[in-house]
C-alpha cells in the first residue's frame, strides 16, 4: 500500500521516542500502528487478529514502561507484530516469517526488546518471574511484565507460575489480555469464570480494585467496587481466583481505550509492591472489519487484499495430510463406536473439527493442556475406548512425561496422531517436529510409524484402530500429499514390515516417512548415472524392542 | 538384516533429528554384529542445529535432505568419483 500515511509512526523508531508524545498523539499513533500492521500482514500473511487486539496495549506499555530495561514478555508471541514495528524493526516488518526475515514470534537473538522468545503458549509468567527474581538478586535490573491471553492463561503452566509468583511476593506485572477466545472458542471453567466477571461487572460502573487502590476512586465508586469484591468473594471458587493465588487484581478495563490503559499502567508502575494482575478486555481482530467478522477473528491469514480482506489461497492438487487423517478417522469411527478423538485447543489445525461435527459427543477439545490430553487419553483407553490423541509433534513435547508414565509404562493403547512432523516452514524452529521419532521410538512397547504418502496414512489410521496391544503413533507432515491414488478404505498394515519400492544391488536406502519422494528422485538420478544399483525400502512400521523382533521385521 | 547382508551400503533417511529411526537401525545392526563383518552405513537425519524459518523445501536443503543431496550421499558412500555434481 503506497498511500498509507503514518506521520507520527514515522517519527518513532524505538520506544524511547514515545516519551515525547502527548496522550492525544499516542492515540493517533495507535491508529497508524494498526494500519501499518494490517498493511504488513497483507503482504506477508501470518497472525493478524492477535496483533490487532493489542495495538493500544503495545503503545501503552512501551509509553509507560522503559523497555528494554523493563522486560516485556509476550505470551506465545504471535501478537508481537505491532511490538516489533515499535522496537526498531519497522523497516523489516514485511519480511515476517520469510527466509532471512523477522521471526513471526519474539526472538532473543533478534532484538534486545525481545528478552525472552516464545511460540508455545503459557510460558510468559514463568519467564517474567525469572527476570523479576534475577533483578532482585543483583542480575539485570528492571521491571518484568508478562502479557498473556485468556486461552494461554488456562494452561497449567500459567497457574504454576502465578502460584509461585504469589508465594514469592515480588513486584511483577501480569496483564491478562482477555479477548474471549484463543484460536478456537474458549473451553473450560476458566472462561466461564472470566465471563462471569465481566458479565456482572459492567466496565463503566464497577471496578474491581485491589486493596491498595480502593482509595484512588471517588466515594460513590468505592461503594460499588466493595460490592463487586464481596460479590466475587462469594463465588464457588472461594474468593477471586487471582487474589487467592497472591496477586492484586485490577480491572477489568477496556484494552482499546488509551484513556484507561495509560492511567492504570502509570499508577501500577508507581505504586505496585507485589505481583499485580491487570485484567484488560480486547477484541481479537479489532479495527479491521474482515478480521472481526471472521470465525477465527483473523488468527492466521495468508496474504490478503487490504480493502476486501480476501485471502490469496494457493491452489493444491492433492489433499492435505491433515484432512486425509481426519476423514480417515471419521470413516473408521462410523464403523467403530469406541473411537474417540482428543485435541488440545486445535480442532481446525488437527482436522478434528470434522470429527467434532460428525461425532460431537466423542470429540474432546481439552484446551491448551497437552499433559492433561495425554493422561486423559490414557484413562479413556484403560476404560475401554480407542482414543486418538491428535497433537502436533512440537506440542506433544509438552505432554512427554505423561506419554512415558501414564501411557507407555502401563502399556495403554493410546493412538497418537502426530501432525506437523518434520520441518514446518515459516513458524521456524519453535514449531519444528524434529524430535518425536527419537523421544517416542525408544519407549518400550510402543509402535512408531511414519506415513510416506497420504494413501499410506489412510492405512496407518486403520492400523492404529486395530492395534490394541499397546500405544501406537503415526506421524505425518504439514502440507499436501504427493498425489497418489487413494484407497477406498484403510486396511491395517503389518507391523514391522517394510515395502520394497525398487530393487538394486549395491545400496539399500531405508526411508522412514515422506522423504521417500526425494529419495525416489535421487534414485532416478542415480539410475541415469548408471553403475550404481540401489534398492529403496520403506519400512512402514517399526517396533523398537529386542533385536530379534526388529530383525524379523526387516526380513519380511 | 537381509538388506544389510545383500548390499554394500545401507542408508537410512528420516525427517527427524538423531536418535530416531536411523539410530535404532544402527543399534540393531551393531547388536547383531553386522558391522563386525563390514557394512557401509549412513543415517541421514536433521543436523545438530535449530534451522531458521524458510519454506520447508529450503529448510530441507539446509538439512542436506534434498534429492540431489541424497544422491550425493549415495555416491560418496560408494566412493564413486564425481565430476560436476551439484553438492
Short mmCIF file of C-alpha atoms in Angstrom, two decimals, chain B:
data_model
loop_
_atom_site.label_atom_id
_atom_site.label_comp_id
_atom_site.label_asym_id
_atom_site.label_seq_id
_atom_site.Cartn_x
_atom_site.Cartn_y
_atom_site.Cartn_z
CA UNK B 1 19.23 -57.68 8.34
CA UNK B 2 18.60 -59.16 4.95
CA UNK B 3 19.18 -55.81 3.35
CA UNK B 4 22.45 -55.45 5.20
CA UNK B 5 23.55 -58.87 4.04
CA UNK B 6 22.66 -58.23 0.45
CA UNK B 7 24.12 -54.78 -0.06
CA UNK B 8 27.42 -52.97 0.16
CA UNK B 9 25.90 -49.92 1.78
CA UNK B 10 22.82 -49.12 3.84
CA UNK B 11 21.49 -45.59 4.17
CA UNK B 12 18.56 -44.55 6.31
CA UNK B 13 16.59 -41.34 5.72
CA UNK B 14 14.09 -39.68 8.07
CA UNK B 15 12.65 -36.25 8.75
CA UNK B 16 13.89 -36.14 12.30
CA UNK B 17 16.89 -35.47 14.50
CA UNK B 18 19.48 -38.04 15.51
CA UNK B 19 18.23 -40.66 17.93
CA UNK B 20 15.29 -41.84 15.87
CA UNK B 21 14.88 -44.36 13.11
CA UNK B 22 18.47 -44.43 11.91
CA UNK B 23 19.77 -44.78 15.42
CA UNK B 24 17.51 -47.75 16.08
CA UNK B 25 18.60 -49.45 12.87
CA UNK B 26 22.23 -48.85 13.80
CA UNK B 27 21.62 -50.32 17.23
CA UNK B 28 20.12 -53.46 15.75
CA UNK B 29 22.90 -53.90 13.23
CA UNK B 30 25.53 -53.33 15.89
CA UNK B 31 23.88 -55.80 18.26
CA UNK B 32 23.79 -58.43 15.51
CA UNK B 33 27.46 -57.96 14.73
CA UNK B 34 26.81 -56.74 11.19
CA UNK B 35 29.41 -54.01 11.48
CA UNK B 36 31.97 -56.60 12.58
CA UNK B 37 31.60 -58.18 9.18
CA UNK B 38 31.72 -54.82 7.41
CA UNK B 39 28.91 -52.61 6.14
CA UNK B 40 28.96 -49.06 4.90
CA UNK B 41 26.26 -47.36 6.97
CA UNK B 42 24.93 -43.82 6.94
CA UNK B 43 21.94 -42.23 8.67
CA UNK B 44 20.55 -39.09 7.08
CA UNK B 45 18.99 -37.04 9.87
CA UNK B 46 18.31 -33.38 10.64
CA UNK B 47 21.56 -31.63 11.52
CA UNK B 48 22.62 -30.60 15.00
CA UNK B 49 21.24 -27.05 14.66
CA UNK B 50 17.91 -25.31 15.01
CA UNK B 51 17.07 -24.42 11.43
CA UNK B 52 15.76 -20.88 10.81
CA UNK B 53 12.41 -20.26 9.17
CA UNK B 54 12.08 -20.58 5.40
CA UNK B 55 9.98 -22.70 3.08
CA UNK B 56 10.08 -26.39 4.03
CA UNK B 57 11.96 -27.12 0.81
CA UNK B 58 14.62 -24.55 1.63
CA UNK B 59 14.89 -25.85 5.17
CA UNK B 60 15.39 -29.42 3.98
CA UNK B 61 18.09 -28.12 1.68
CA UNK B 62 19.87 -26.68 4.73
CA UNK B 63 19.37 -30.08 6.35
CA UNK B 64 21.00 -31.80 3.39
CA UNK B 65 17.95 -33.87 2.50
CA UNK B 66 17.07 -32.74 -0.96
CA UNK B 67 17.12 -35.30 -3.79
CA UNK B 68 20.44 -34.03 -5.13
CA UNK B 69 21.98 -34.24 -1.69
CA UNK B 70 20.69 -37.77 -1.14
CA UNK B 71 22.17 -38.69 -4.49
CA UNK B 72 25.50 -37.17 -3.46
CA UNK B 73 25.44 -39.08 -0.20
CA UNK B 74 24.96 -42.39 -2.01
CA UNK B 75 27.81 -41.67 -4.38
CA UNK B 76 30.08 -40.58 -1.55
CA UNK B 77 29.41 -43.75 0.42
CA UNK B 78 30.24 -45.87 -2.59
CA UNK B 79 33.37 -43.86 -3.19
CA UNK B 80 32.23 -43.03 -6.68
CA UNK B 81 34.28 -40.21 -8.12
CA UNK B 82 32.03 -37.46 -9.24
CA UNK B 83 32.69 -34.71 -11.72
CA UNK B 84 30.45 -31.69 -11.69
CA UNK B 85 27.93 -32.98 -9.19
CA UNK B 86 25.86 -30.27 -7.59
CA UNK B 87 26.54 -30.57 -3.87
#
